[in-house]
Amino acid sequence: MLRGGPVIALELEGAVKKSRYSIFSLAGNAVSAHRHWDVAWRSPPPAPEYDVVVVGGGGHGLATAYYLAREYDVGR
């Protein structure tokens, strides 16, 4: 169930996760040159080698990565 309001809450099997990306936080960070954002993802160092490299994360890039993982057991 999705509820709207100043904070969006998403309920999944009894758990509630509140979004930190309300219109007010977006506007506040926009006028502060985006200096107050929390880190949303990690930046791991690159691996020494990869099996394949898919350039592009749009629909075609994701479909290609999925296809390679499914058909050729590519995982890195």
PDB file of N, CA and C in Angstrom:
ATOM      1  N   MET A   1       0.846  -1.175   0.000  1.00  0.00           N
ATOM      2  CA  MET A   1       0.000   0.000   0.000  1.00  0.00           C
ATOM      3  C   MET A   1       0.891   1.237   0.000  1.00  0.00           C
ATOM      4  N   LEU A   2       0.575   2.178  -0.829  1.00  0.00           N
ATOM      5  CA  LEU A   2       1.366   3.398  -0.946  1.00  0.00           C
ATOM      6  C   LEU A   2       0.537   4.560  -0.439  1.00  0.00           C
ATOM      7  N   ARG A   3       1.081   5.315   0.476  1.00  0.00           N
ATOM      8  CA  ARG A   3       0.382   6.478   1.024  1.00  0.00           C
ATOM      9  C   ARG A   3       1.112   7.744   0.607  1.00  0.00           C
ATOM     10  N   GLY A   4       0.360   8.766   0.300  1.00  0.00           N
ATOM     11  CA  GLY A   4       0.968  10.038  -0.071  1.00  0.00           C
ATOM     12  C   GLY A   4       0.899  11.024   1.077  1.00  0.00           C
ATOM     13  N   GLY A   5       1.682  12.040   1.022  1.00  0.00           N
ATOM     14  CA  GLY A   5       1.717  13.053   2.057  1.00  0.00           C
ATOM     15  C   GLY A   5       3.094  13.666   2.075  1.00  0.00           C
ATOM     16  N   PRO A   6       3.446  14.367   3.159  1.00  0.00           N
ATOM     17  CA  PRO A   6       4.777  14.944   3.231  1.00  0.00           C
ATOM     18  C   PRO A   6       5.872  13.884   3.175  1.00  0.00           C
ATOM     19  N   VAL A   7       5.592  12.707   3.709  1.00  0.00           N
ATOM     20  CA  VAL A   7       6.540  11.603   3.657  1.00  0.00           C
ATOM     21  C   VAL A   7       5.809  10.411   3.057  1.00  0.00           C
ATOM     22  N   ILE A   8       6.413   9.761   2.085  1.00  0.00           N
ATOM     23  CA  ILE A   8       5.788   8.601   1.458  1.00  0.00           C
ATOM     24  C   ILE A   8       6.204   7.359   2.228  1.00  0.00           C
ATOM     25  N   ALA A   9       5.247   6.549   2.622  1.00  0.00           N
ATOM     26  CA  ALA A   9       5.537   5.308   3.338  1.00  0.00           C
ATOM     27  C   ALA A   9       5.137   4.133   2.465  1.00  0.00           C
ATOM     28  N   LEU A  10       5.989   3.152   2.415  1.00  0.00           N
ATOM     29  CA  LEU A  10       5.723   1.944   1.648  1.00  0.00           C
ATOM     30  C   LEU A  10       5.663   0.781   2.626  1.00  0.00           C
ATOM     31  N   GLU A  11       4.508   0.113   2.687  1.00  0.00           N
ATOM     32  CA  GLU A  11       4.338  -0.997   3.608  1.00  0.00           C
ATOM     33  C   GLU A  11       4.511  -2.308   2.858  1.00  0.00           C
ATOM     34  N   LEU A  12       5.437  -3.120   3.302  1.00  0.00           N
ATOM     35  CA  LEU A  12       5.673  -4.433   2.725  1.00  0.00           C
ATOM     36  C   LEU A  12       5.680  -5.461   3.844  1.00  0.00           C
ATOM     37  N   GLU A  13       4.683  -6.314   3.875  1.00  0.00           N
ATOM     38  CA  GLU A  13       4.582  -7.377   4.870  1.00  0.00           C
ATOM     39  C   GLU A  13       4.786  -6.845   6.284  1.00  0.00           C
ATOM     40  N   GLY A  14       4.125  -5.784   6.629  1.00  0.00           N
ATOM     41  CA  GLY A  14       4.185  -5.240   7.969  1.00  0.00           C
ATOM     42  C   GLY A  14       5.317  -4.269   8.219  1.00  0.00           C
ATOM     43  N   ALA A  15       6.295  -4.198   7.324  1.00  0.00           N
ATOM     44  CA  ALA A  15       7.413  -3.269   7.505  1.00  0.00           C
ATOM     45  C   ALA A  15       7.074  -1.943   6.842  1.00  0.00           C
ATOM     46  N   VAL A  16       7.503  -0.873   7.440  1.00  0.00           N
ATOM     47  CA  VAL A  16       7.263   0.455   6.879  1.00  0.00           C
ATOM     48  C   VAL A  16       8.603   1.111   6.613  1.00  0.00           C
ATOM     49  N   LYS A  17       8.800   1.575   5.398  1.00  0.00           N
ATOM     50  CA  LYS A  17      10.019   2.292   5.036  1.00  0.00           C
ATOM     51  C   LYS A  17       9.610   3.695   4.604  1.00  0.00           C
ATOM     52  N   LYS A  18      10.165   4.701   5.260  1.00  0.00           N
ATOM     53  CA  LYS A  18       9.825   6.078   4.923  1.00  0.00           C
ATOM     54  C   LYS A  18      10.845   6.645   3.955  1.00  0.00           C
ATOM     55  N   SER A  19      10.356   7.361   2.981  1.00  0.00           N
ATOM     56  CA  SER A  19      11.225   7.962   1.983  1.00  0.00           C
ATOM     57  C   SER A  19      11.855   9.227   2.533  1.00  0.00           C
ATOM     58  N   ARG A  20      13.138   9.419   2.250  1.00  0.00           N
ATOM     59  CA  ARG A  20      13.821  10.651   2.643  1.00  0.00           C
ATOM     60  C   ARG A  20      13.808  11.651   1.505  1.00  0.00           C
ATOM     61  N   TYR A  21      13.126  11.330   0.435  1.00  0.00           N
ATOM     62  CA  TYR A  21      13.161  12.172  -0.749  1.00  0.00           C
ATOM     63  C   TYR A  21      11.820  12.868  -0.954  1.00  0.00           C
ATOM     64  N   SER A  22      11.378  13.588   0.047  1.00  0.00           N
ATOM     65  CA  SER A  22      10.143  14.346  -0.095  1.00  0.00           C
ATOM     66  C   SER A  22      10.419  15.581  -0.946  1.00  0.00           C
ATOM     67  N   ILE A  23       9.376  16.246  -1.359  1.00  0.00           N
ATOM     68  CA  ILE A  23       9.536  17.460  -2.168  1.00  0.00           C
ATOM     69  C   ILE A  23      10.306  18.524  -1.386  1.00  0.00           C
ATOM     70  N   PHE A  24      10.134  18.523  -0.068  1.00  0.00           N
ATOM     71  CA  PHE A  24      10.819  19.523   0.751  1.00  0.00           C
ATOM     72  C   PHE A  24      12.321  19.238   0.844  1.00  0.00           C
ATOM     73  N   SER A  25      12.702  17.960   0.995  1.00  0.00           N
ATOM     74  CA  SER A  25      14.133  17.650   1.043  1.00  0.00           C
ATOM     75  C   SER A  25      14.776  17.851  -0.321  1.00  0.00           C
ATOM     76  N   LEU A  26      14.059  17.538  -1.396  1.00  0.00           N
ATOM     77  CA  LEU A  26      14.594  17.779  -2.737  1.00  0.00           C
ATOM     78  C   LEU A  26      14.823  19.266  -2.978  1.00  0.00           C
ATOM     79  N   ALA A  27      13.846  20.081  -2.608  1.00  0.00           N
ATOM     80  CA  ALA A  27      13.975  21.527  -2.804  1.00  0.00           C
ATOM     81  C   ALA A  27      15.080  22.099  -1.919  1.00  0.00           C
ATOM     82  N   GLY A  28      15.138  21.656  -0.668  1.00  0.00           N
ATOM     83  CA  GLY A  28      16.171  22.149   0.241  1.00  0.00           C
ATOM     84  C   GLY A  28      17.570  21.800  -0.225  1.00  0.00           C
ATOM     85  N   ASN A  29      17.750  20.596  -0.721  1.00  0.00           N
ATOM     86  CA  ASN A  29      19.062  20.203  -1.221  1.00  0.00           C
ATOM     87  C   ASN A  29      19.388  20.873  -2.543  1.00  0.00           C
ATOM     88  N   ALA A  30      18.393  21.190  -3.327  1.00  0.00           N
ATOM     89  CA  ALA A  30      18.642  21.878  -4.597  1.00  0.00           C
ATOM     90  C   ALA A  30      19.208  23.275  -4.359  1.00  0.00           C
ATOM     91  N   VAL A  31      18.697  23.984  -3.360  1.00  0.00           N
ATOM     92  CA  VAL A  31      19.182  25.343  -3.108  1.00  0.00           C
ATOM     93  C   VAL A  31      20.477  25.364  -2.304  1.00  0.00           C
ATOM     94  N   SER A  32      20.882  24.215  -1.729  1.00  0.00           N
ATOM     95  CA  SER A  32      22.135  24.161  -0.974  1.00  0.00           C
ATOM     96  C   SER A  32      23.241  23.469  -1.766  1.00  0.00           C
ATOM     97  N   ALA A  33      23.115  23.448  -3.083  1.00  0.00           N
ATOM     98  CA  ALA A  33      24.104  22.844  -3.984  1.00  0.00           C
ATOM     99  C   ALA A  33      24.317  21.359  -3.687  1.00  0.00           C
ATOM    100  N   HIS A  34      23.279  20.711  -3.175  1.00  0.00           N
ATOM    101  CA  HIS A  34      23.280  19.258  -2.940  1.00  0.00           C
ATOM    102  C   HIS A  34      24.387  18.811  -1.990  1.00  0.00           C
ATOM    103  N   ARG A  35      24.701  19.618  -0.973  1.00  0.00           N
ATOM    104  CA  ARG A  35      25.767  19.277  -0.028  1.00  0.00           C
ATOM    105  C   ARG A  35      25.289  18.446   1.150  1.00  0.00           C
ATOM    106  N   HIS A  36      23.992  18.296   1.348  1.00  0.00           N
ATOM    107  CA  HIS A  36      23.481  17.661   2.568  1.00  0.00           C
ATOM    108  C   HIS A  36      22.884  16.276   2.338  1.00  0.00           C
ATOM    109  N   TRP A  37      23.133  15.669   1.192  1.00  0.00           N
ATOM    110  CA  TRP A  37      22.596  14.334   0.934  1.00  0.00           C
ATOM    111  C   TRP A  37      23.366  13.286   1.719  1.00  0.00           C
ATOM    112  N   ASP A  38      22.661  12.281   2.224  1.00  0.00           N
ATOM    113  CA  ASP A  38      23.311  11.109   2.804  1.00  0.00           C
ATOM    114  C   ASP A  38      23.797  10.228   1.657  1.00  0.00           C
ATOM    115  N   VAL A  39      24.794   9.404   1.927  1.00  0.00           N
ATOM    116  CA  VAL A  39      25.289   8.477   0.914  1.00  0.00           C
ATOM    117  C   VAL A  39      24.208   7.425   0.668  1.00  0.00           C
ATOM    118  N   ALA A  40      23.791   7.274  -0.583  1.00  0.00           N
ATOM    119  CA  ALA A  40      22.708   6.349  -0.914  1.00  0.00           C
ATOM    120  C   ALA A  40      23.224   5.010  -1.418  1.00  0.00           C
ATOM    121  N   TRP A  41      24.471   4.936  -1.844  1.00  0.00           N
ATOM    122  CA  TRP A  41      25.050   3.676  -2.316  1.00  0.00           C
ATOM    123  C   TRP A  41      26.542   3.704  -2.056  1.00  0.00           C
ATOM    124  N   ARG A  42      27.138   2.540  -2.141  1.00  0.00           N
ATOM    125  CA  ARG A  42      28.571   2.442  -1.889  1.00  0.00           C
ATOM    126  C   ARG A  42      29.337   2.553  -3.201  1.00  0.00           C
ATOM    127  N   SER A  43      30.614   2.818  -3.120  1.00  0.00           N
ATOM    128  CA  SER A  43      31.482   2.913  -4.295  1.00  0.00           C
ATOM    129  C   SER A  43      32.641   1.938  -4.120  1.00  0.00           C
ATOM    130  N   PRO A  44      32.417   0.658  -4.441  1.00  0.00           N
ATOM    131  CA  PRO A  44      33.495  -0.311  -4.257  1.00  0.00           C
ATOM    132  C   PRO A  44      34.594  -0.116  -5.290  1.00  0.00           C
ATOM    133  N   PRO A  45      35.817  -0.533  -4.964  1.00  0.00           N
ATOM    134  CA  PRO A  45      36.893  -0.428  -5.959  1.00  0.00           C
ATOM    135  C   PRO A  45      36.634  -1.400  -7.109  1.00  0.00           C
ATOM    136  N   PRO A  46      37.120  -1.084  -8.298  1.00  0.00           N
ATOM    137  CA  PRO A  46      36.916  -1.989  -9.435  1.00  0.00           C
ATOM    138  C   PRO A  46      37.622  -3.327  -9.212  1.00  0.00           C
ATOM    139  N   ALA A  47      37.030  -4.380  -9.730  1.00  0.00           N
ATOM    140  CA  ALA A  47      37.642  -5.712  -9.652  1.00  0.00           C
ATOM    141  C   ALA A  47      38.802  -5.779 -10.640  1.00  0.00           C
ATOM    142  N   PRO A  48      39.759  -6.674 -10.416  1.00  0.00           N
ATOM    143  CA  PRO A  48      40.893  -6.767 -11.343  1.00  0.00           C
ATOM    144  C   PRO A  48      40.485  -7.218 -12.744  1.00  0.00           C
ATOM    145  N   GLU A  49      39.423  -8.015 -12.843  1.00  0.00           N
ATOM    146  CA  GLU A  49      38.958  -8.446 -14.172  1.00  0.00           C
ATOM    147  C   GLU A  49      37.464  -8.747 -14.119  1.00  0.00           C
ATOM    148  N   TYR A  50      36.835  -8.709 -15.283  1.00  0.00           N
ATOM    149  CA  TYR A  50      35.412  -8.995 -15.422  1.00  0.00           C
ATOM    150  C   TYR A  50      35.217  -9.961 -16.579  1.00  0.00           C
ATOM    151  N   ASP A  51      34.139 -10.743 -16.524  1.00  0.00           N
ATOM    152  CA  ASP A  51      33.807 -11.637 -17.631  1.00  0.00           C
ATOM    153  C   ASP A  51      33.309 -10.842 -18.836  1.00  0.00           C
ATOM    154  N   VAL A  52      32.411  -9.915 -18.602  1.00  0.00           N
ATOM    155  CA  VAL A  52      31.883  -9.042 -19.655  1.00  0.00           C
ATOM    156  C   VAL A  52      31.665  -7.661 -19.062  1.00  0.00           C
ATOM    157  N   VAL A  53      31.564  -6.677 -19.929  1.00  0.00           N
ATOM    158  CA  VAL A  53      31.217  -5.318 -19.517  1.00  0.00           C
ATOM    159  C   VAL A  53      30.057  -4.871 -20.383  1.00  0.00           C
ATOM    160  N   VAL A  54      28.944  -4.523 -19.757  1.00  0.00           N
ATOM    161  CA  VAL A  54      27.782  -4.006 -20.468  1.00  0.00           C
ATOM    162  C   VAL A  54      27.768  -2.506 -20.243  1.00  0.00           C
ATOM    163  N   VAL A  55      27.865  -1.751 -21.309  1.00  0.00           N
ATOM    164  CA  VAL A  55      27.870  -0.293 -21.214  1.00  0.00           C
ATOM    165  C   VAL A  55      26.439   0.182 -21.399  1.00  0.00           C
ATOM    166  N   GLY A  56      25.926   0.864 -20.406  1.00  0.00           N
ATOM    167  CA  GLY A  56      24.562   1.375 -20.467  1.00  0.00           C
ATOM    168  C   GLY A  56      23.667   0.622 -19.507  1.00  0.00           C
ATOM    169  N   GLY A  57      22.952   1.352 -18.703  1.00  0.00           N
ATOM    170  CA  GLY A  57      22.069   0.729 -17.719  1.00  0.00           C
ATOM    171  C   GLY A  57      20.611   0.950 -18.018  1.00  0.00           C
ATOM    172  N   GLY A  58      20.292   1.323 -19.251  1.00  0.00           N
ATOM    173  CA  GLY A  58      18.889   1.484 -19.627  1.00  0.00           C
ATOM    174  C   GLY A  58      18.240   0.133 -19.855  1.00  0.00           C
ATOM    175  N   GLY A  59      17.115   0.146 -20.506  1.00  0.00           N
ATOM    176  CA  GLY A  59      16.375  -1.081 -20.753  1.00  0.00           C
ATOM    177  C   GLY A  59      17.169  -2.113 -21.527  1.00  0.00           C
ATOM    178  N   HIS A  60      17.866  -1.689 -22.574  1.00  0.00           N
ATOM    179  CA  HIS A  60      18.630  -2.637 -23.385  1.00  0.00           C
ATOM    180  C   HIS A  60      19.855  -3.160 -22.635  1.00  0.00           C
ATOM    181  N   GLY A  61      20.525  -2.296 -21.881  1.00  0.00           N
ATOM    182  CA  GLY A  61      21.681  -2.742 -21.110  1.00  0.00           C
ATOM    183  C   GLY A  61      21.298  -3.741 -20.029  1.00  0.00           C
ATOM    184  N   LEU A  62      20.199  -3.471 -19.331  1.00  0.00           N
ATOM    185  CA  LEU A  62      19.749  -4.400 -18.300  1.00  0.00           C
ATOM    186  C   LEU A  62      19.278  -5.713 -18.902  1.00  0.00           C
ATOM    187  N   ALA A  63      18.587  -5.637 -20.038  1.00  0.00           N
ATOM    188  CA  ALA A  63      18.144  -6.863 -20.708  1.00  0.00           C
ATOM    189  C   ALA A  63      19.343  -7.684 -21.178  1.00  0.00           C
ATOM    190  N   THR A  64      20.367  -7.023 -21.689  1.00  0.00           N
ATOM    191  CA  THR A  64      21.572  -7.725 -22.130  1.00  0.00           C
ATOM    192  C   THR A  64      22.271  -8.395 -20.953  1.00  0.00           C
ATOM    193  N   ALA A  65      22.407  -7.678 -19.841  1.00  0.00           N
ATOM    194  CA  ALA A  65      23.040  -8.254 -18.653  1.00  0.00           C
ATOM    195  C   ALA A  65      22.243  -9.452 -18.143  1.00  0.00           C
ATOM    196  N   TYR A  66      20.931  -9.339 -18.132  1.00  0.00           N
ATOM    197  CA  TYR A  66      20.082 -10.448 -17.696  1.00  0.00           C
ATOM    198  C   TYR A  66      20.241 -11.649 -18.621  1.00  0.00           C
ATOM    199  N   TYR A  67      20.221 -11.406 -19.921  1.00  0.00           N
ATOM    200  CA  TYR A  67      20.366 -12.476 -20.911  1.00  0.00           C
ATOM    201  C   TYR A  67      21.711 -13.193 -20.756  1.00  0.00           C
ATOM    202  N   LEU A  68      22.779 -12.430 -20.617  1.00  0.00           N
ATOM    203  CA  LEU A  68      24.102 -13.040 -20.465  1.00  0.00           C
ATOM    204  C   LEU A  68      24.199 -13.856 -19.176  1.00  0.00           C
ATOM    205  N   ALA A  69      23.614 -13.335 -18.101  1.00  0.00           N
ATOM    206  CA  ALA A  69      23.647 -14.062 -16.832  1.00  0.00           C
ATOM    207  C   ALA A  69      22.832 -15.345 -16.917  1.00  0.00           C
ATOM    208  N   ARG A  70      21.699 -15.291 -17.599  1.00  0.00           N
ATOM    209  CA  ARG A  70      20.825 -16.456 -17.689  1.00  0.00           C
ATOM    210  C   ARG A  70      21.360 -17.508 -18.659  1.00  0.00           C
ATOM    211  N   GLU A  71      21.766 -17.086 -19.838  1.00  0.00           N
ATOM    212  CA  GLU A  71      22.149 -18.036 -20.889  1.00  0.00           C
ATOM    213  C   GLU A  71      23.597 -18.513 -20.784  1.00  0.00           C
ATOM    214  N   TYR A  72      24.489 -17.658 -20.307  1.00  0.00           N
ATOM    215  CA  TYR A  72      25.915 -17.993 -20.307  1.00  0.00           C
ATOM    216  C   TYR A  72      26.523 -18.034 -18.914  1.00  0.00           C
ATOM    217  N   ASP A  73      25.695 -17.933 -17.882  1.00  0.00           N
ATOM    218  CA  ASP A  73      26.149 -17.990 -16.490  1.00  0.00           C
ATOM    219  C   ASP A  73      27.241 -16.963 -16.202  1.00  0.00           C
ATOM    220  N   VAL A  74      27.082 -15.778 -16.758  1.00  0.00           N
ATOM    221  CA  VAL A  74      28.018 -14.682 -16.514  1.00  0.00           C
ATOM    222  C   VAL A  74      27.591 -13.995 -15.223  1.00  0.00           C
ATOM    223  N   GLY A  75      28.525 -13.831 -14.300  1.00  0.00           N
ATOM    224  CA  GLY A  75      28.163 -13.230 -13.032  1.00  0.00           C
ATOM    225  C   GLY A  75      29.042 -12.086 -12.589  1.00  0.00           C
ATOM    226  N   ARG A  76      30.104 -11.788 -13.347  1.00  0.00           N
ATOM    227  CA  ARG A  76      30.980 -10.690 -12.954  1.00  0.00           C
ATOM    228  C   ARG A  76      31.187  -9.782 -14.136  1.00  0.00           C
TER     229      ARG A  76
END
